[in-house]
PDB file of C-alpha atoms and ligand atoms in Angstrom:
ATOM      1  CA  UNK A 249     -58.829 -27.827  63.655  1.00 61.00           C
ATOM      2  CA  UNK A 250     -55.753 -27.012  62.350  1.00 65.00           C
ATOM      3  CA  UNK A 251     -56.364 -25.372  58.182  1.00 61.00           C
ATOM      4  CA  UNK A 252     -52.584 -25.289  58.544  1.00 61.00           C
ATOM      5  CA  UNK A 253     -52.048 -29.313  58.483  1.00 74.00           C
ATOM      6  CA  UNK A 254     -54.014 -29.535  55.115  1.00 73.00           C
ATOM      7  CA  UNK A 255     -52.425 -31.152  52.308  1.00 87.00           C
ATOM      8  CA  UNK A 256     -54.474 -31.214  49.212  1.00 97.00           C
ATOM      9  CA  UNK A 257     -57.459 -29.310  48.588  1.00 98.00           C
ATOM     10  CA  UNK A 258     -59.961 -31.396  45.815  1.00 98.00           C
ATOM     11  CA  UNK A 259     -61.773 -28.813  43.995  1.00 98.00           C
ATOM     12  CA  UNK A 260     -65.349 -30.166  41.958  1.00 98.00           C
ATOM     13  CA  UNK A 261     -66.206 -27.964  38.891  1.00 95.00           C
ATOM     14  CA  UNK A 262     -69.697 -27.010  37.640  1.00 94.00           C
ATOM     15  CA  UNK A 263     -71.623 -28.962  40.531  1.00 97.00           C
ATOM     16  CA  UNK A 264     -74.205 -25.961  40.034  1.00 96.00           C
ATOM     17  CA  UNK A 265     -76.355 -25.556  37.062  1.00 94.00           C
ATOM     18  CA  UNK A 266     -76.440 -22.133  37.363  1.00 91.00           C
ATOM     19  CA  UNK A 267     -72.618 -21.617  37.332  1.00 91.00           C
ATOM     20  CA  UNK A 268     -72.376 -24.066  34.511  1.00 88.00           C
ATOM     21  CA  UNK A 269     -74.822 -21.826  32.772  1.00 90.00           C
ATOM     22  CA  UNK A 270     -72.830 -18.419  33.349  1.00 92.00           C
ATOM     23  CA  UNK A 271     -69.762 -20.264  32.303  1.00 91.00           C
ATOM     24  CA  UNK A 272     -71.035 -21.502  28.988  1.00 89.00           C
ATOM     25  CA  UNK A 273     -70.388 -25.166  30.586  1.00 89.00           C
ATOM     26  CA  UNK A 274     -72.272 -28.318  29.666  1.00 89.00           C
ATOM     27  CA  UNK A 275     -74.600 -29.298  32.795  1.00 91.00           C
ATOM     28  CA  UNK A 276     -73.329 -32.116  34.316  1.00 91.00           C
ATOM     29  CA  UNK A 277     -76.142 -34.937  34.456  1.00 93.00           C
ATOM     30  CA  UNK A 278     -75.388 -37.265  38.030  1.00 91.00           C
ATOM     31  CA  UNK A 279     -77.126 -39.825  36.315  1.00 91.00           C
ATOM     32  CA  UNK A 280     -74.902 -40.321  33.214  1.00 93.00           C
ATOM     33  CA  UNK A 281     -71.601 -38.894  34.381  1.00 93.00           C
ATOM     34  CA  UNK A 282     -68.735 -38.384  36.772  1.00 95.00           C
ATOM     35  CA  UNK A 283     -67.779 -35.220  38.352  1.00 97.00           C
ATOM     36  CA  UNK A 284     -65.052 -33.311  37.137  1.00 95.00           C
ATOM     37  CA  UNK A 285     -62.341 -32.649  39.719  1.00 98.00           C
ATOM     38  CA  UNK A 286     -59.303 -29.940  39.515  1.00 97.00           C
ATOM     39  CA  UNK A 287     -56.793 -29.435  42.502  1.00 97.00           C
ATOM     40  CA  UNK A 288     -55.533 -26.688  44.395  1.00 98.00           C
ATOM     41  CA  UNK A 289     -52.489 -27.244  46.920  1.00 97.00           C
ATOM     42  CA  UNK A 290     -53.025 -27.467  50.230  1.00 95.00           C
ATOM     43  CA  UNK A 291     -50.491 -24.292  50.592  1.00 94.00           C
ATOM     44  CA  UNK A 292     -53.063 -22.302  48.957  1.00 96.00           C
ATOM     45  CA  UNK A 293     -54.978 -22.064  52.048  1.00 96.00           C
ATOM     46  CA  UNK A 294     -55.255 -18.845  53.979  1.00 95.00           C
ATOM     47  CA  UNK A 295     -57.100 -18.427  57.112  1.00 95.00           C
ATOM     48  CA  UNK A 296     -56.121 -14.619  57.579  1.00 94.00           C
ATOM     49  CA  UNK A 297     -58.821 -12.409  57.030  1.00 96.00           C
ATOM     50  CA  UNK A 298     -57.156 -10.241  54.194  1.00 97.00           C
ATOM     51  CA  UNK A 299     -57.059 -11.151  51.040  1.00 97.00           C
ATOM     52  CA  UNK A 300     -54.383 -10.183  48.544  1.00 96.00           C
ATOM     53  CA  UNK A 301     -54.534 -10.472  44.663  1.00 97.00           C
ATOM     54  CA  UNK A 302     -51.550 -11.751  42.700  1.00 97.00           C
ATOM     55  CA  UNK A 303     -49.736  -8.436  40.648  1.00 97.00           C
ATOM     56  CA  UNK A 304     -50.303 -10.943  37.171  1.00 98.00           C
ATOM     57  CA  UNK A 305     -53.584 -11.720  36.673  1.00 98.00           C
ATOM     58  CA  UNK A 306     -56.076  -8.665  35.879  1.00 98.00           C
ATOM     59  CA  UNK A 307     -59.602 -10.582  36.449  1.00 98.00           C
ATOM     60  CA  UNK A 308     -58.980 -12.549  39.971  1.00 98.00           C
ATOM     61  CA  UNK A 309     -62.845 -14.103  40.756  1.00 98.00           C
ATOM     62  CA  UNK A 310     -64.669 -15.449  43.740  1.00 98.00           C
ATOM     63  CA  UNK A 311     -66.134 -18.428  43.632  1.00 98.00           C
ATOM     64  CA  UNK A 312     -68.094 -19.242  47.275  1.00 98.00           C
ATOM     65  CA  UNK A 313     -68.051 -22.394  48.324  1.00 98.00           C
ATOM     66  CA  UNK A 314     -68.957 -24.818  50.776  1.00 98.00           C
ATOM     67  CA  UNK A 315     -65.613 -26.381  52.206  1.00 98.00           C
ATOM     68  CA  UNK A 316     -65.837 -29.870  54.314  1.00 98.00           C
ATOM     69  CA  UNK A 317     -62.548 -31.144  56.179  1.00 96.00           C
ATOM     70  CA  UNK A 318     -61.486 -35.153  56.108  1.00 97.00           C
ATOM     71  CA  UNK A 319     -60.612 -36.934  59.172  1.00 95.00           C
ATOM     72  CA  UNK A 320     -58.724 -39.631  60.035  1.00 95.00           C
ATOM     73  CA  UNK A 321     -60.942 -42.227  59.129  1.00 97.00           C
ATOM     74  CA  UNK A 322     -61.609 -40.738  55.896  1.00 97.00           C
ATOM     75  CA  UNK A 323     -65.145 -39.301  56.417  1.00 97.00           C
ATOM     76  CA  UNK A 324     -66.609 -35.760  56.583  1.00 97.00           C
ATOM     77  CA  UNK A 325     -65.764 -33.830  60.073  1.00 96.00           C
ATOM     78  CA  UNK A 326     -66.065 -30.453  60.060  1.00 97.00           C
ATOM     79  CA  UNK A 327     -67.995 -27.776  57.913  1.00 97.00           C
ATOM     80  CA  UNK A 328     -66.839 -24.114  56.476  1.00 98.00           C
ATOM     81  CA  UNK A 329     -66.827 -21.737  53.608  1.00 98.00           C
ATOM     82  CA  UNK A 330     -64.080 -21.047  51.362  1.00 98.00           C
ATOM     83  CA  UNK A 331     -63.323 -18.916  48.234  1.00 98.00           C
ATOM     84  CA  UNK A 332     -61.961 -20.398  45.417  1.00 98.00           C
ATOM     85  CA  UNK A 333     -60.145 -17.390  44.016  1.00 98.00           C
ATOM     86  CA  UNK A 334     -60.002 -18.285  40.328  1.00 98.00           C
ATOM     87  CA  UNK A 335     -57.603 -16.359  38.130  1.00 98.00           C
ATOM     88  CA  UNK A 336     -60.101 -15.934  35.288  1.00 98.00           C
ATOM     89  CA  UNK A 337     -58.103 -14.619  32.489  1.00 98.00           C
ATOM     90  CA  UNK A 338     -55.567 -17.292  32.987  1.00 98.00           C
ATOM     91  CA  UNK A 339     -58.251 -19.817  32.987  1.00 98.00           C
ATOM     92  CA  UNK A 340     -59.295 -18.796  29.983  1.00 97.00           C
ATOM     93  CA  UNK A 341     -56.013 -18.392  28.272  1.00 98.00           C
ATOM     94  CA  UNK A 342     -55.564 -22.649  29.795  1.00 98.00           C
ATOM     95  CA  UNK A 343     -58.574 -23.526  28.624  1.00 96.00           C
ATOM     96  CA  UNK A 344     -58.460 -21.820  25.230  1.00 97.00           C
ATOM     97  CA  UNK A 345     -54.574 -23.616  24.497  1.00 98.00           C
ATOM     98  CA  UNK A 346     -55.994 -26.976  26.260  1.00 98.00           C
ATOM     99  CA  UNK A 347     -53.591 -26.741  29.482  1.00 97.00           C
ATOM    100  CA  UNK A 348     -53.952 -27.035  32.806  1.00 97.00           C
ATOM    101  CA  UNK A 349     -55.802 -24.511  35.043  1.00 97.00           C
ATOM    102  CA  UNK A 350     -52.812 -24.953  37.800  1.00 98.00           C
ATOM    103  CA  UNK A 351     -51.798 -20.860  37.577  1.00 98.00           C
ATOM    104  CA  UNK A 352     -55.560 -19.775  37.335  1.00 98.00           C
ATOM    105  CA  UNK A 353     -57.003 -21.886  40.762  1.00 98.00           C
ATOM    106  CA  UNK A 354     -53.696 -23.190  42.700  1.00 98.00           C
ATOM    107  CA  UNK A 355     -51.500 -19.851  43.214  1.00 98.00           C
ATOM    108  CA  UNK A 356     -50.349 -18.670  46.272  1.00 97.00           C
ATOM    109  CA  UNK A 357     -53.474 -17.018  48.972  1.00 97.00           C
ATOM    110  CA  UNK A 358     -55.957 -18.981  46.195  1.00 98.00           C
ATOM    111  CA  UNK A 359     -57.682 -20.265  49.107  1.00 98.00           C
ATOM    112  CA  UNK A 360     -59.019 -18.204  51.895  1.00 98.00           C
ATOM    113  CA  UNK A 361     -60.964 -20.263  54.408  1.00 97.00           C
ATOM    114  CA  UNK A 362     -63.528 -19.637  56.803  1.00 97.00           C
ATOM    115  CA  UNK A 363     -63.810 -21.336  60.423  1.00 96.00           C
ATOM    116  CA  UNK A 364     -64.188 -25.436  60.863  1.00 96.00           C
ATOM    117  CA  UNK A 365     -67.600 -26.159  62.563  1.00 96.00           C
ATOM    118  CA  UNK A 366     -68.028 -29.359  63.943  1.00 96.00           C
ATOM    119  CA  UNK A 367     -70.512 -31.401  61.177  1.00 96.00           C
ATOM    120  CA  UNK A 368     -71.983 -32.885  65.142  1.00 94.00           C
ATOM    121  CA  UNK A 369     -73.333 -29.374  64.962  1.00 90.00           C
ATOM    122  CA  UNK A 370     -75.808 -30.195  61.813  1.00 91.00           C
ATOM    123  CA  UNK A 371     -78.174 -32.541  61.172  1.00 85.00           C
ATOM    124  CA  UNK A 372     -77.551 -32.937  57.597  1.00 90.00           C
ATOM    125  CA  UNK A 373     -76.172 -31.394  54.137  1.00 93.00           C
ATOM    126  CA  UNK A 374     -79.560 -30.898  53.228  1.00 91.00           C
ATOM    127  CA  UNK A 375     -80.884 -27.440  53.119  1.00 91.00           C
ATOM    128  CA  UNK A 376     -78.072 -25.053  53.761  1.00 97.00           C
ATOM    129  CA  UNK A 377     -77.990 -21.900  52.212  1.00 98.00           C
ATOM    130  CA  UNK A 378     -74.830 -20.048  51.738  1.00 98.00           C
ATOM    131  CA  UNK A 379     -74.478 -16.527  50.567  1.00 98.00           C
ATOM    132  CA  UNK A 380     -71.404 -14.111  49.607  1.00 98.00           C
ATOM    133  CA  UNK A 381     -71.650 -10.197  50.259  1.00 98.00           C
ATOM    134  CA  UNK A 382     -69.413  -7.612  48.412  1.00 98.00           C
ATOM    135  CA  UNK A 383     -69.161  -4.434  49.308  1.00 98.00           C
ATOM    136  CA  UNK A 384     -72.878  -4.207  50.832  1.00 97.00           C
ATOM    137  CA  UNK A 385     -74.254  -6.368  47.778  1.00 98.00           C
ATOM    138  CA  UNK A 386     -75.552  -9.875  47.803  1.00 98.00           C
ATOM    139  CA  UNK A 387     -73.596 -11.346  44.943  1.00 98.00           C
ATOM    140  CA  UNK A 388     -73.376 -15.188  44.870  1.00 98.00           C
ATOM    141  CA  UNK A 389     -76.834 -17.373  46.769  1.00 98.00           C
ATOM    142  CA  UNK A 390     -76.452 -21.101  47.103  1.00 97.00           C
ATOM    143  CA  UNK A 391     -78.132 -23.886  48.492  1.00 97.00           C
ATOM    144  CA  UNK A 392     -76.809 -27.280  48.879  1.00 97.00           C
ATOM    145  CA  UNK A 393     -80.463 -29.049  47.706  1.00 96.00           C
ATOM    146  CA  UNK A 394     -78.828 -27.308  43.666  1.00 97.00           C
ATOM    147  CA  UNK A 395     -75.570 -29.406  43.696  1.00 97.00           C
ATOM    148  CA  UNK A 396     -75.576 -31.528  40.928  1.00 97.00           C
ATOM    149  CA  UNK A 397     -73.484 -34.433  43.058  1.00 97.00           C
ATOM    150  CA  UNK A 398     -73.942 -34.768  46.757  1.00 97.00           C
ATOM    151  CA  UNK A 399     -71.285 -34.454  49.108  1.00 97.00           C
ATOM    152  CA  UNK A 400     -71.433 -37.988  49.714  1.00 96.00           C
ATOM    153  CA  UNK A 401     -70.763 -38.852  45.993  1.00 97.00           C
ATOM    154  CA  UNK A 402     -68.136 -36.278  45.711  1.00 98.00           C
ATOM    155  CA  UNK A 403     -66.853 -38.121  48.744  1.00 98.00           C
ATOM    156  CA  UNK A 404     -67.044 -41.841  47.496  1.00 98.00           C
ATOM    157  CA  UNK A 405     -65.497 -40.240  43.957  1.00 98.00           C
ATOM    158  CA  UNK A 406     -62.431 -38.855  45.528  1.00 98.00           C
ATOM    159  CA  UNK A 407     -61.685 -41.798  47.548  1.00 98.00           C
ATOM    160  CA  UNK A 408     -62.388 -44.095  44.413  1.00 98.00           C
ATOM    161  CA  UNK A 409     -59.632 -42.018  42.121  1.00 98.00           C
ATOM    162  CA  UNK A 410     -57.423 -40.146  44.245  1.00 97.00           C
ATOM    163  CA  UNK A 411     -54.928 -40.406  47.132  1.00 96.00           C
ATOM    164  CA  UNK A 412     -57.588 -38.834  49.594  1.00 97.00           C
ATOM    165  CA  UNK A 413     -55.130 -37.873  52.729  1.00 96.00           C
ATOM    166  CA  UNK A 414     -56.470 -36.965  56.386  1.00 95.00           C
ATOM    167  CA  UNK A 415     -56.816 -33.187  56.873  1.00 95.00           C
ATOM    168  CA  UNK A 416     -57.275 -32.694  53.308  1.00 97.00           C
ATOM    169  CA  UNK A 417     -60.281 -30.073  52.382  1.00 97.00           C
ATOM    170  CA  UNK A 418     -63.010 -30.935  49.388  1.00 98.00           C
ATOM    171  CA  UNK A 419     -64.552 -27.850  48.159  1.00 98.00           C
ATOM    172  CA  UNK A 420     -68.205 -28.762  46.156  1.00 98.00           C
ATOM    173  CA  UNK A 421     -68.592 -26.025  43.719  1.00 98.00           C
ATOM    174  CA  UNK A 422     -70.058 -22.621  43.258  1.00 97.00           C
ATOM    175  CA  UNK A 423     -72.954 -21.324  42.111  1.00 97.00           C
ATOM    176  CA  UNK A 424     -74.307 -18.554  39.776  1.00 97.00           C
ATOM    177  CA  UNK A 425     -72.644 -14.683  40.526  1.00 97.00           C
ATOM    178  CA  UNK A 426     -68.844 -15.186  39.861  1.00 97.00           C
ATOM    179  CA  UNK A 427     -67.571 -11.723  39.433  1.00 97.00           C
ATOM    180  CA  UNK A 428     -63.643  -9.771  39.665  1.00 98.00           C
ATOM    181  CA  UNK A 429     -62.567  -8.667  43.342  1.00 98.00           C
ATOM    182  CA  UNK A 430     -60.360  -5.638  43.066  1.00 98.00           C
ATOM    183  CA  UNK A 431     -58.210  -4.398  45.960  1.00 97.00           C
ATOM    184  CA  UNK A 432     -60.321  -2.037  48.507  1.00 98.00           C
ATOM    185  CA  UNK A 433     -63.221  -4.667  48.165  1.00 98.00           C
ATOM    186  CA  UNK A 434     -65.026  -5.806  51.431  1.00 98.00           C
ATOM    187  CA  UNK A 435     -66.400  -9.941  51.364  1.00 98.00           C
ATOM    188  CA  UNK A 436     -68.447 -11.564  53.617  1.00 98.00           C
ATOM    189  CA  UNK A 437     -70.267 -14.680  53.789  1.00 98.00           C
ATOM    190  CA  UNK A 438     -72.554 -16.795  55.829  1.00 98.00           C
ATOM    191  CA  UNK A 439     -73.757 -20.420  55.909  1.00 98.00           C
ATOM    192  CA  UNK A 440     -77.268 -21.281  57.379  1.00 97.00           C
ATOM    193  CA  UNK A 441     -79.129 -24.307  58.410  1.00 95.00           C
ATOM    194  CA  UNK A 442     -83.063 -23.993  57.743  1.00 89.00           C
ATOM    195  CA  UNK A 443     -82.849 -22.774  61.603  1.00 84.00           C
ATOM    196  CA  UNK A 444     -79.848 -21.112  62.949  1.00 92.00           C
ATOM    197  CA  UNK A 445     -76.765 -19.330  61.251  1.00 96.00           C
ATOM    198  CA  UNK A 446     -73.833 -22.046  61.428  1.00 97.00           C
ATOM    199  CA  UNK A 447     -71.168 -19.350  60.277  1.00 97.00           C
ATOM    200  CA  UNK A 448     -69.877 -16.243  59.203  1.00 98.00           C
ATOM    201  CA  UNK A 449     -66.512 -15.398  57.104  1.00 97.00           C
ATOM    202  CA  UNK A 450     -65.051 -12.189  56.462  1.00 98.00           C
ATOM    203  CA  UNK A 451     -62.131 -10.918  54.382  1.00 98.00           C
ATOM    204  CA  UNK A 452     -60.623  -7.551  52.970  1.00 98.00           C
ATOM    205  CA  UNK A 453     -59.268  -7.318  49.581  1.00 98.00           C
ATOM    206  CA  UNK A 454     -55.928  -5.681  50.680  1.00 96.00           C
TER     207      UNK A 454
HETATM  208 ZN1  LIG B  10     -64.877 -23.401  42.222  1.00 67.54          ZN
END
């Protein structure tokens, strides 16, 4: 698995309560609504395992997130975690003026990316738990059984509205902890099936 041949990267917002919460966000209801998609290029990506911060923005966030890979056929392939390195004050500067959150989620190193894992490897999306460590300190705790739309409807939503592409990444949202990384700062992360660890990530903030 190449992360190199990936071309766009879809990107769901508030799929956790909890974030939603911390971000002052309406809750999305599955029942009632759609899921609200931004995108980050597929140039963003960065599978090197440092990490640096663009000179501009002076609250750069992580956002831990479960990352699955497209195949050819269109379908889910392959498993990881990413961070979705979200230039906060910019975001809030976009958001506050009504524009686009392109600077604040899609600049360059915006999104570092753990190892594919074969999805043959897991029984289902049910049940995995994902957690983000900085500096020692468990900071962000997920687990797929909170996201407010499934994979699969993220899936069928994509292909429904956007040019979905083979090798492209769809990254299904954060939940509650999002916090600044600073230069100096150590990350790590692991994803877990009820029984065995499927993978580990690990980046310094250079
Ligand atoms: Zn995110």
């Amino acid at each position: 698995m190449n992360a190199l041949l990936s071309k766009n990267v879809w990107a769901v917002g508030r799929n956790y309560a909890s974030h939603a919460q911390e971000m002052q966000a309406e809750i999305p209801d599955s029942s009632t609504s759609e899921p609200f998609f931004f995108l980050k290029a597929g140039s963003c990506i960065e599978t090197d395992s440092k990490i640096s911060l663009p000179a501009w923005s002076a609250d750069v966030q992580h956002e831990i997130e479960i990352a699955l890979w497209i195949d050819e056929n269109l379908n889910f392939s392959h498993i990881s975690l990413a961070l979705d390195l979200t230039a906060r004050d910019a975001q809030k500067l976009a958001k506050s003026k009504g524009l686009p959150w392109t600077l604040s989620k899609s600049f360059s190193g915006s999104c570092p990316l753990g190892p594919w894992v074969s999805l043959e490897e897991i029984s289902s999306f049910e049940s995995l738990t994902f957690e983000l460590i900085k500096n020692n300190v468990s900071v962000q705790k997920g687990n797929t059984q909170d996201m407010i739309f499934k994979p699969k409807q993220l899936l069928e939503y994509v292909k429904s509205h956007f040019p979905l592409a083979p090798y492209d990444v769809i990254l299904t949202g954060t939940p509650q902890g999002v916090a600044g990384v600073k230069s100096g700062d150590t990350l790590s992360a692991t994803l877990q099936s009820e029984n065995h660890k499927i993978l580990t990530c690990h980046w310094d903030v250079i």
